[in-house]
Amino acid sequence: MSVQVQYTIPGWQPTQLTERIAPETTPFRTQMEGVAAPPLGSVPILLSLNQPPPGDLHLDPPPRPAGLPNPPPAVERWQRRDRIASHALFMGWFALDLGGLTPILWSFIERDESVEMLAALTGQRMLFNYFRIGGVNGDLNHEFMSRLGDWMSRAVSQIESNISLLNENEIFVRRASGLGVVDTETALRYCMTGSNLRATGVPFDLRRTHPYSIYNELEFDIPTRTEGDCLARYLLRMEEIKQSIRIIDQCLEKMPDGPIMAKLPRLIRPRPGRAWSAVEGPRGVYGAYAISDGTDQPFRLKIHDPSFIHLQAVGALLPGHLLADTMTIMASLDPVMGGVDK
């Protein structure tokens, strides 16, 4: 069985390591990132398990969800809105760890807009349960599109205003500069991905290096910096917000009409074998490694979460700094404990 064949099973409960423990649990409800990235939750697991080519499942996903928040064949709009919400909250928490209060208030305004927008679509503010194998739970409604259009009309100016609040603050800039410097060799040795790796000058992004979904049809840049310090990681994430807005705009233009769900059997039994797949999330590479023994229950499921990987590097970044710098360095890596314990 090729390692490129991806699948997922109804009834699977994604955990770090599963061996027939809880086959009756509600699928896809594990909240990996909690308040830090509410639109995504456990979706990286579902996306990484459901990426094409789904050869062994004989799926034929409809084209319309290419612009919808949907695993096959694309997840662009939902993922980009999630990245924006995640990075916006990062800005607030990062500033709060350095002693600033106002940015976190602004960040929660941005997050609440995301939550309300997605609640209009799903009816829930936290565990949206919108994704399905082969599609999504429902089509986009008028309220969601109205909220999205209103947000898009002022997104760029609002983001610029939020960013300038910190970029023009001399205390913040001097406090974050030169702290927790990571060079390229160290970042690769610790298997860093996402913004933390790109802040060292490595332009690695799964959406470009191993394109999935319809990313090869979209135009966007992969921002990088070479300083590798706390300030570089912050500035890089702010630039990624702007690129996410570009992607959302293109998805709105390219999304076709049509069905939103593929026809699926009641139970899916992948042939015996193993598979690995990953997607580019707000914090780096989210992956899932699964083993099937041919039944409708998983034999094993292993989650690869970037927060767990990045947290290991804290010990290497602290020597030579003050104790007061610990929170700044750790916050710049943007780990989420909900993903670490998975």
CSV table of C-alpha atoms in Angstrom, one decimal:
chain,number,residue,atom,x,y,z
A,1,MET,CA,0.0,0.0,0.0
A,2,SER,CA,1.4,3.4,-1.0
A,3,VAL,CA,2.1,5.8,1.8
A,4,GLN,CA,0.3,8.5,-0.4
A,5,VAL,CA,-3.1,6.8,0.0
A,6,GLN,CA,-5.0,8.6,2.7
A,7,TYR,CA,-8.2,7.6,4.5
A,8,THR,CA,-10.3,8.1,7.6
A,9,ILE,CA,-13.0,6.0,9.2
A,10,PRO,CA,-16.3,7.1,10.7
A,11,GLY,CA,-16.2,6.4,14.4
A,12,TRP,CA,-12.5,7.0,14.8
A,13,GLN,CA,-11.6,9.3,17.6
A,14,PRO,CA,-8.2,10.9,16.8
A,15,THR,CA,-5.8,10.8,19.7
A,16,GLN,CA,-2.1,10.6,19.8
A,17,LEU,CA,-2.1,6.8,19.8
A,18,THR,CA,-5.2,4.8,19.3
A,19,GLU,CA,-5.5,1.0,19.3
A,20,ARG,CA,-9.1,0.0,19.4
A,21,ILE,CA,-9.7,2.0,22.6
A,22,ALA,CA,-12.9,3.9,21.9
A,23,PRO,CA,-14.6,2.9,18.6
A,24,GLU,CA,-17.9,4.3,19.5
A,25,THR,CA,-16.8,7.9,20.3
A,26,THR,CA,-18.1,10.9,18.3
A,27,PRO,CA,-15.7,11.4,15.4
A,28,PHE,CA,-13.6,14.5,14.8
A,29,ARG,CA,-14.5,16.4,18.0
A,30,THR,CA,-11.1,16.6,19.7
A,31,GLN,CA,-10.3,20.3,20.2
A,32,MET,CA,-6.5,20.5,19.6
A,33,GLU,CA,-6.0,24.2,19.7
A,34,GLY,CA,-9.0,25.5,21.7
A,35,VAL,CA,-9.4,29.3,21.8
A,36,ALA,CA,-6.1,29.8,20.0
A,37,ALA,CA,-7.6,28.7,16.6
A,38,PRO,CA,-11.3,28.1,17.0
A,39,PRO,CA,-12.3,27.6,13.4
A,40,LEU,CA,-9.9,24.7,12.9
A,41,GLY,CA,-10.0,22.7,16.1
A,42,SER,CA,-9.3,19.0,15.3
A,43,VAL,CA,-9.7,19.7,11.5
A,44,PRO,CA,-6.0,19.3,10.7
A,45,ILE,CA,-6.4,15.6,11.6
A,46,LEU,CA,-9.4,15.2,9.3
A,47,LEU,CA,-7.8,17.2,6.5
A,48,SER,CA,-4.5,15.2,6.7
A,49,LEU,CA,-6.4,11.9,6.7
A,50,ASN,CA,-8.6,13.0,3.8
A,51,GLN,CA,-6.2,14.5,1.3
A,52,PRO,CA,-6.3,13.2,-2.3
A,53,PRO,CA,-5.5,10.8,-3.8
A,54,PRO,CA,-8.2,8.8,-1.9
A,55,GLY,CA,-7.7,5.8,-4.2
A,56,ASP,CA,-8.5,3.0,-1.8
A,57,LEU,CA,-11.9,4.7,-0.8
A,58,HIS,CA,-13.0,5.3,-4.4
A,59,LEU,CA,-14.2,8.8,-3.5
A,60,ASP,CA,-15.3,11.3,-6.1
A,61,PRO,CA,-15.5,14.7,-4.2
A,62,PRO,CA,-17.6,17.3,-5.9
A,63,PRO,CA,-15.8,20.4,-7.2
A,64,ARG,CA,-17.8,23.1,-5.4
A,65,PRO,CA,-16.2,22.6,-2.0
A,66,ALA,CA,-12.9,23.7,-3.5
A,67,GLY,CA,-13.9,27.1,-2.2
A,68,LEU,CA,-15.8,25.8,0.8
A,69,PRO,CA,-14.3,24.8,4.1
A,70,ASN,CA,-14.0,21.2,3.0
A,71,PRO,CA,-11.3,18.5,3.0
A,72,PRO,CA,-11.5,17.1,-0.5
A,73,PRO,CA,-10.5,18.7,-2.7
A,74,ALA,CA,-9.7,21.9,-0.9
A,75,VAL,CA,-10.0,23.8,2.4
A,76,GLU,CA,-8.6,27.2,1.4
A,77,ARG,CA,-11.2,29.6,2.7
A,78,TRP,CA,-11.7,27.9,6.1
A,79,GLN,CA,-8.0,27.4,6.6
A,80,ARG,CA,-7.1,30.9,5.7
A,81,ARG,CA,-9.7,32.4,8.0
A,82,ASP,CA,-8.4,30.1,10.7
A,83,ARG,CA,-4.8,31.2,10.1
A,84,ILE,CA,-5.9,34.8,10.4
A,85,ALA,CA,-7.8,34.2,13.6
A,86,SER,CA,-4.8,32.2,15.0
A,87,HIS,CA,-2.1,34.8,14.1
A,88,ALA,CA,-4.3,37.7,15.3
A,89,LEU,CA,-4.6,36.0,18.7
A,90,PHE,CA,-0.9,35.3,18.6
A,91,MET,CA,-0.3,39.1,18.3
A,92,GLY,CA,-2.4,39.8,21.3
A,93,TRP,CA,-0.9,37.0,23.5
A,94,PHE,CA,2.6,37.8,22.5
A,95,ALA,CA,2.2,41.5,23.4
A,96,LEU,CA,0.5,40.5,26.7
A,97,ASP,CA,3.5,38.3,27.6
A,98,LEU,CA,5.7,41.4,27.1
A,99,GLY,CA,3.4,43.5,29.3
A,100,GLY,CA,1.0,45.1,26.8
A,101,LEU,CA,-2.7,44.9,27.4
A,102,THR,CA,-4.4,46.7,24.5
A,103,PRO,CA,-3.4,44.3,21.7
A,104,ILE,CA,-5.1,41.3,23.3
A,105,LEU,CA,-8.3,43.2,23.4
A,106,TRP,CA,-8.0,44.1,19.7
A,107,SER,CA,-7.1,40.5,19.0
A,108,PHE,CA,-10.2,39.1,20.6
A,109,ILE,CA,-12.3,41.5,18.6
A,110,GLU,CA,-10.8,39.8,15.5
A,111,ARG,CA,-11.4,36.3,16.9
A,112,ASP,CA,-15.0,37.0,17.8
A,113,GLU,CA,-15.7,38.1,14.3
A,114,SER,CA,-14.3,34.8,13.1
A,115,VAL,CA,-16.4,32.8,15.6
A,116,GLU,CA,-19.6,34.7,14.8
A,117,MET,CA,-19.0,34.2,11.1
A,118,LEU,CA,-18.6,30.5,11.5
A,119,ALA,CA,-21.4,30.2,14.0
A,120,ALA,CA,-23.7,31.6,11.4
A,121,LEU,CA,-22.7,28.7,9.2
A,122,THR,CA,-22.6,25.9,11.7
A,123,GLY,CA,-24.7,27.0,14.7
A,124,GLN,CA,-21.7,26.5,17.1
A,125,ARG,CA,-19.1,28.8,18.4
A,126,MET,CA,-16.4,26.3,19.4
A,127,LEU,CA,-16.7,22.7,18.1
A,128,PHE,CA,-18.1,23.4,14.7
A,129,ASN,CA,-18.4,19.8,13.5
A,130,TYR,CA,-18.8,21.0,9.9
A,131,PHE,CA,-16.4,18.8,8.0
A,132,ARG,CA,-17.3,15.5,6.6
A,133,ILE,CA,-15.5,12.7,4.7
A,134,GLY,CA,-16.0,13.7,1.1
A,135,GLY,CA,-17.6,17.1,1.8
A,136,VAL,CA,-19.2,19.4,4.3
A,137,ASN,CA,-22.3,19.4,6.4
A,138,GLY,CA,-24.1,22.1,4.6
A,139,ASP,CA,-23.7,24.8,1.9
A,140,LEU,CA,-22.8,28.4,2.6
A,141,ASN,CA,-25.8,30.4,3.7
A,142,HIS,CA,-26.6,34.1,3.2
A,143,GLU,CA,-25.6,35.2,6.7
A,144,PHE,CA,-22.2,33.7,6.4
A,145,MET,CA,-21.5,35.2,3.0
A,146,SER,CA,-22.8,38.6,4.2
A,147,ARG,CA,-20.5,38.6,7.2
A,148,LEU,CA,-17.6,37.4,5.1
A,149,GLY,CA,-18.1,40.1,2.5
A,150,ASP,CA,-18.4,42.8,5.2
A,151,TRP,CA,-15.2,41.6,6.9
A,152,MET,CA,-13.3,41.4,3.5
A,153,SER,CA,-14.2,45.0,2.7
A,154,ARG,CA,-12.2,46.3,5.7
A,155,ALA,CA,-9.9,43.4,6.5
A,156,VAL,CA,-6.7,44.9,5.1
A,157,SER,CA,-7.1,48.3,6.8
A,158,GLN,CA,-8.1,46.6,10.1
A,159,ILE,CA,-5.0,44.3,10.1
A,160,GLU,CA,-2.7,47.2,9.2
A,161,SER,CA,-4.1,49.2,12.1
A,162,ASN,CA,-3.6,46.3,14.5
A,163,ILE,CA,-0.1,45.6,13.3
A,164,SER,CA,1.0,49.3,13.5
A,165,LEU,CA,0.0,49.3,17.2
A,166,LEU,CA,3.0,47.1,18.0
A,167,ASN,CA,5.3,47.8,15.1
A,168,GLU,CA,5.5,51.5,16.1
A,169,ASN,CA,6.0,50.7,19.8
A,170,GLU,CA,9.7,51.2,20.5
A,171,ILE,CA,9.6,49.2,23.7
A,172,PHE,CA,8.0,46.2,22.1
A,173,VAL,CA,10.4,46.2,19.1
A,174,ARG,CA,13.5,46.6,21.3
A,175,ARG,CA,12.2,44.0,23.8
A,176,ALA,CA,11.6,41.3,21.1
A,177,SER,CA,14.7,42.0,18.9
A,178,GLY,CA,17.7,39.6,19.3
A,179,LEU,CA,15.8,37.2,21.7
A,180,GLY,CA,15.6,33.5,21.1
A,181,VAL,CA,17.6,33.5,17.9
A,182,VAL,CA,17.3,30.3,15.9
A,183,ASP,CA,19.6,29.6,13.0
A,184,THR,CA,18.7,27.4,10.0
A,185,GLU,CA,20.7,24.4,11.2
A,186,THR,CA,19.1,24.4,14.6
A,187,ALA,CA,15.6,24.8,13.2
A,188,LEU,CA,16.1,21.9,10.9
A,189,ARG,CA,17.7,19.8,13.6
A,190,TYR,CA,14.6,20.3,15.8
A,191,CYS,CA,12.3,19.6,12.9
A,192,MET,CA,10.6,23.0,13.1
A,193,THR,CA,8.0,23.9,10.5
A,194,GLY,CA,5.7,26.8,9.7
A,195,SER,CA,6.5,30.3,10.7
A,196,ASN,CA,9.2,29.3,13.1
A,197,LEU,CA,11.2,27.7,10.3
A,198,ARG,CA,10.5,30.3,7.7
A,199,ALA,CA,11.7,33.0,10.1
A,200,THR,CA,15.2,31.5,9.7
A,201,GLY,CA,15.2,31.9,6.0
A,202,VAL,CA,13.9,28.5,4.9
A,203,PRO,CA,10.9,28.9,2.4
A,204,PHE,CA,9.4,25.6,3.3
A,205,ASP,CA,5.6,25.5,3.1
A,206,LEU,CA,3.6,22.3,2.2
A,207,ARG,CA,1.3,24.4,0.1
A,208,ARG,CA,4.2,25.0,-2.3
A,209,THR,CA,6.6,22.1,-1.8
A,210,HIS,CA,3.9,19.4,-1.8
A,211,PRO,CA,0.8,21.2,-3.2
A,212,TYR,CA,-2.5,19.7,-2.1
A,213,SER,CA,-6.1,20.7,-2.7
A,214,ILE,CA,-6.1,23.6,-5.2
A,215,TYR,CA,-3.1,25.5,-3.8
A,216,ASN,CA,-1.3,25.0,-7.1
A,217,GLU,CA,-4.0,27.1,-8.8
A,218,LEU,CA,-3.7,30.0,-6.3
A,219,GLU,CA,-1.3,32.9,-6.3
A,220,PHE,CA,0.3,33.8,-3.0
A,221,ASP,CA,3.8,34.4,-1.6
A,222,ILE,CA,5.7,32.5,1.1
A,223,PRO,CA,7.1,35.2,3.4
A,224,THR,CA,10.5,34.5,5.0
A,225,ARG,CA,12.9,36.4,7.2
A,226,THR,CA,16.5,35.7,8.1
A,227,GLU,CA,16.9,37.1,11.6
A,228,GLY,CA,15.4,34.1,13.4
A,229,ASP,CA,14.6,36.0,16.6
A,230,CYS,CA,11.3,36.7,18.4
A,231,LEU,CA,10.6,39.8,16.4
A,232,ALA,CA,11.2,38.0,13.1
A,233,ARG,CA,8.7,35.3,14.0
A,234,TYR,CA,6.1,37.9,14.9
A,235,LEU,CA,6.6,40.0,11.8
A,236,LEU,CA,6.4,36.9,9.6
A,237,ARG,CA,3.1,35.9,11.0
A,238,MET,CA,1.7,39.3,10.4
A,239,GLU,CA,2.8,39.1,6.8
A,240,GLU,CA,1.1,35.7,6.5
A,241,ILE,CA,-2.2,37.2,7.5
A,242,LYS,CA,-2.0,39.4,4.4
A,243,GLN,CA,-1.3,36.4,2.2
A,244,SER,CA,-4.3,34.6,3.7
A,245,ILE,CA,-6.5,37.5,2.7
A,246,ARG,CA,-5.2,37.1,-0.9
A,247,ILE,CA,-6.1,33.4,-0.8
A,248,ILE,CA,-9.6,34.0,0.5
A,249,ASP,CA,-10.3,36.5,-2.2
A,250,GLN,CA,-9.2,34.1,-4.9
A,251,CYS,CA,-11.3,31.3,-3.4
A,252,LEU,CA,-14.4,33.5,-3.5
A,253,GLU,CA,-13.8,34.1,-7.2
A,254,LYS,CA,-12.9,30.5,-8.2
A,255,MET,CA,-15.6,28.6,-6.2
A,256,PRO,CA,-18.0,26.8,-8.7
A,257,ASP,CA,-21.6,25.8,-8.2
A,258,GLY,CA,-22.6,22.2,-7.5
A,259,PRO,CA,-23.0,19.6,-4.8
A,260,ILE,CA,-21.1,19.8,-1.6
A,261,MET,CA,-20.9,16.1,-0.6
A,262,ALA,CA,-19.7,12.9,-2.3
A,263,LYS,CA,-21.6,9.6,-2.3
A,264,LEU,CA,-20.1,7.4,0.4
A,265,PRO,CA,-20.8,3.9,1.8
A,266,ARG,CA,-22.2,3.5,5.3
A,267,LEU,CA,-18.9,1.9,6.5
A,268,ILE,CA,-15.5,2.4,5.1
A,269,ARG,CA,-13.0,-0.4,5.3
A,270,PRO,CA,-9.6,0.5,3.8
A,271,ARG,CA,-7.5,-2.4,2.8
A,272,PRO,CA,-4.7,-3.4,5.3
A,273,GLY,CA,-1.8,-1.0,5.2
A,274,ARG,CA,-0.5,2.3,6.5
A,275,ALA,CA,-0.7,5.9,5.3
A,276,TRP,CA,0.8,9.3,6.2
A,277,SER,CA,-0.5,12.7,5.1
A,278,ALA,CA,0.0,16.3,6.3
A,279,VAL,CA,-1.3,19.8,5.8
A,280,GLU,CA,0.1,23.3,6.5
A,281,GLY,CA,-1.6,24.7,9.5
A,282,PRO,CA,-1.2,28.0,11.3
A,283,ARG,CA,1.7,26.6,13.5
A,284,GLY,CA,3.3,24.4,10.9
A,285,VAL,CA,2.9,20.9,9.6
A,286,TYR,CA,-0.1,18.9,11.0
A,287,GLY,CA,0.1,15.3,10.1
A,288,ALA,CA,-1.6,12.0,10.7
A,289,TYR,CA,-0.1,8.5,10.5
A,290,ALA,CA,-2.7,5.7,10.3
A,291,ILE,CA,-2.6,1.9,10.1
A,292,SER,CA,-5.6,-0.2,9.0
A,293,ASP,CA,-6.0,-4.0,9.4
A,294,GLY,CA,-8.9,-4.0,6.9
A,295,THR,CA,-11.7,-3.5,9.4
A,296,ASP,CA,-14.0,-0.5,10.0
A,297,GLN,CA,-12.0,0.5,13.1
A,298,PRO,CA,-8.4,1.9,13.3
A,299,PHE,CA,-5.6,-0.3,14.4
A,300,ARG,CA,-3.4,2.7,15.2
A,301,LEU,CA,-3.5,6.5,14.7
A,302,LYS,CA,-0.6,8.8,15.5
A,303,ILE,CA,-0.9,12.6,15.4
A,304,HIS,CA,2.0,14.9,14.5
A,305,ASP,CA,1.4,18.3,16.0
A,306,PRO,CA,3.8,21.3,15.5
A,307,SER,CA,3.3,22.7,19.0
A,308,PHE,CA,4.8,19.5,20.5
A,309,ILE,CA,7.8,19.8,18.1
A,310,HIS,CA,8.4,23.5,18.7
A,311,LEU,CA,8.2,23.3,22.5
A,312,GLN,CA,11.2,21.0,22.5
A,313,ALA,CA,13.4,23.8,21.2
A,314,VAL,CA,12.7,26.1,24.2
A,315,GLY,CA,15.5,24.6,26.2
A,316,ALA,CA,18.0,25.3,23.4
A,317,LEU,CA,16.9,29.0,23.1
A,318,LEU,CA,17.0,30.0,26.7
A,319,PRO,CA,20.7,29.8,27.6
A,320,GLY,CA,22.3,33.3,27.8
A,321,HIS,CA,19.0,35.1,28.3
A,322,LEU,CA,17.4,36.6,31.4
A,323,LEU,CA,14.7,34.7,33.3
A,324,ALA,CA,12.3,37.5,32.3
A,325,ASP,CA,12.9,36.6,28.6
A,326,THR,CA,11.5,33.1,29.0
A,327,MET,CA,7.9,34.1,28.4
A,328,THR,CA,8.9,36.2,25.4
A,329,ILE,CA,10.8,33.4,23.7
A,330,MET,CA,8.2,30.7,24.4
A,331,ALA,CA,5.4,32.9,23.3
A,332,SER,CA,7.2,33.7,20.0
A,333,LEU,CA,7.1,30.0,19.1
A,334,ASP,CA,3.3,30.1,19.5
A,335,PRO,CA,2.8,26.6,21.1
A,336,VAL,CA,-0.7,25.5,22.1
A,337,MET,CA,-0.9,23.0,25.0
A,338,GLY,CA,-4.0,21.4,23.6
A,339,GLY,CA,-2.0,20.1,20.7
A,340,VAL,CA,1.0,19.2,22.8
A,341,ASP,CA,-0.8,16.6,24.9
A,342,LYS,CA,-2.2,14.9,21.7
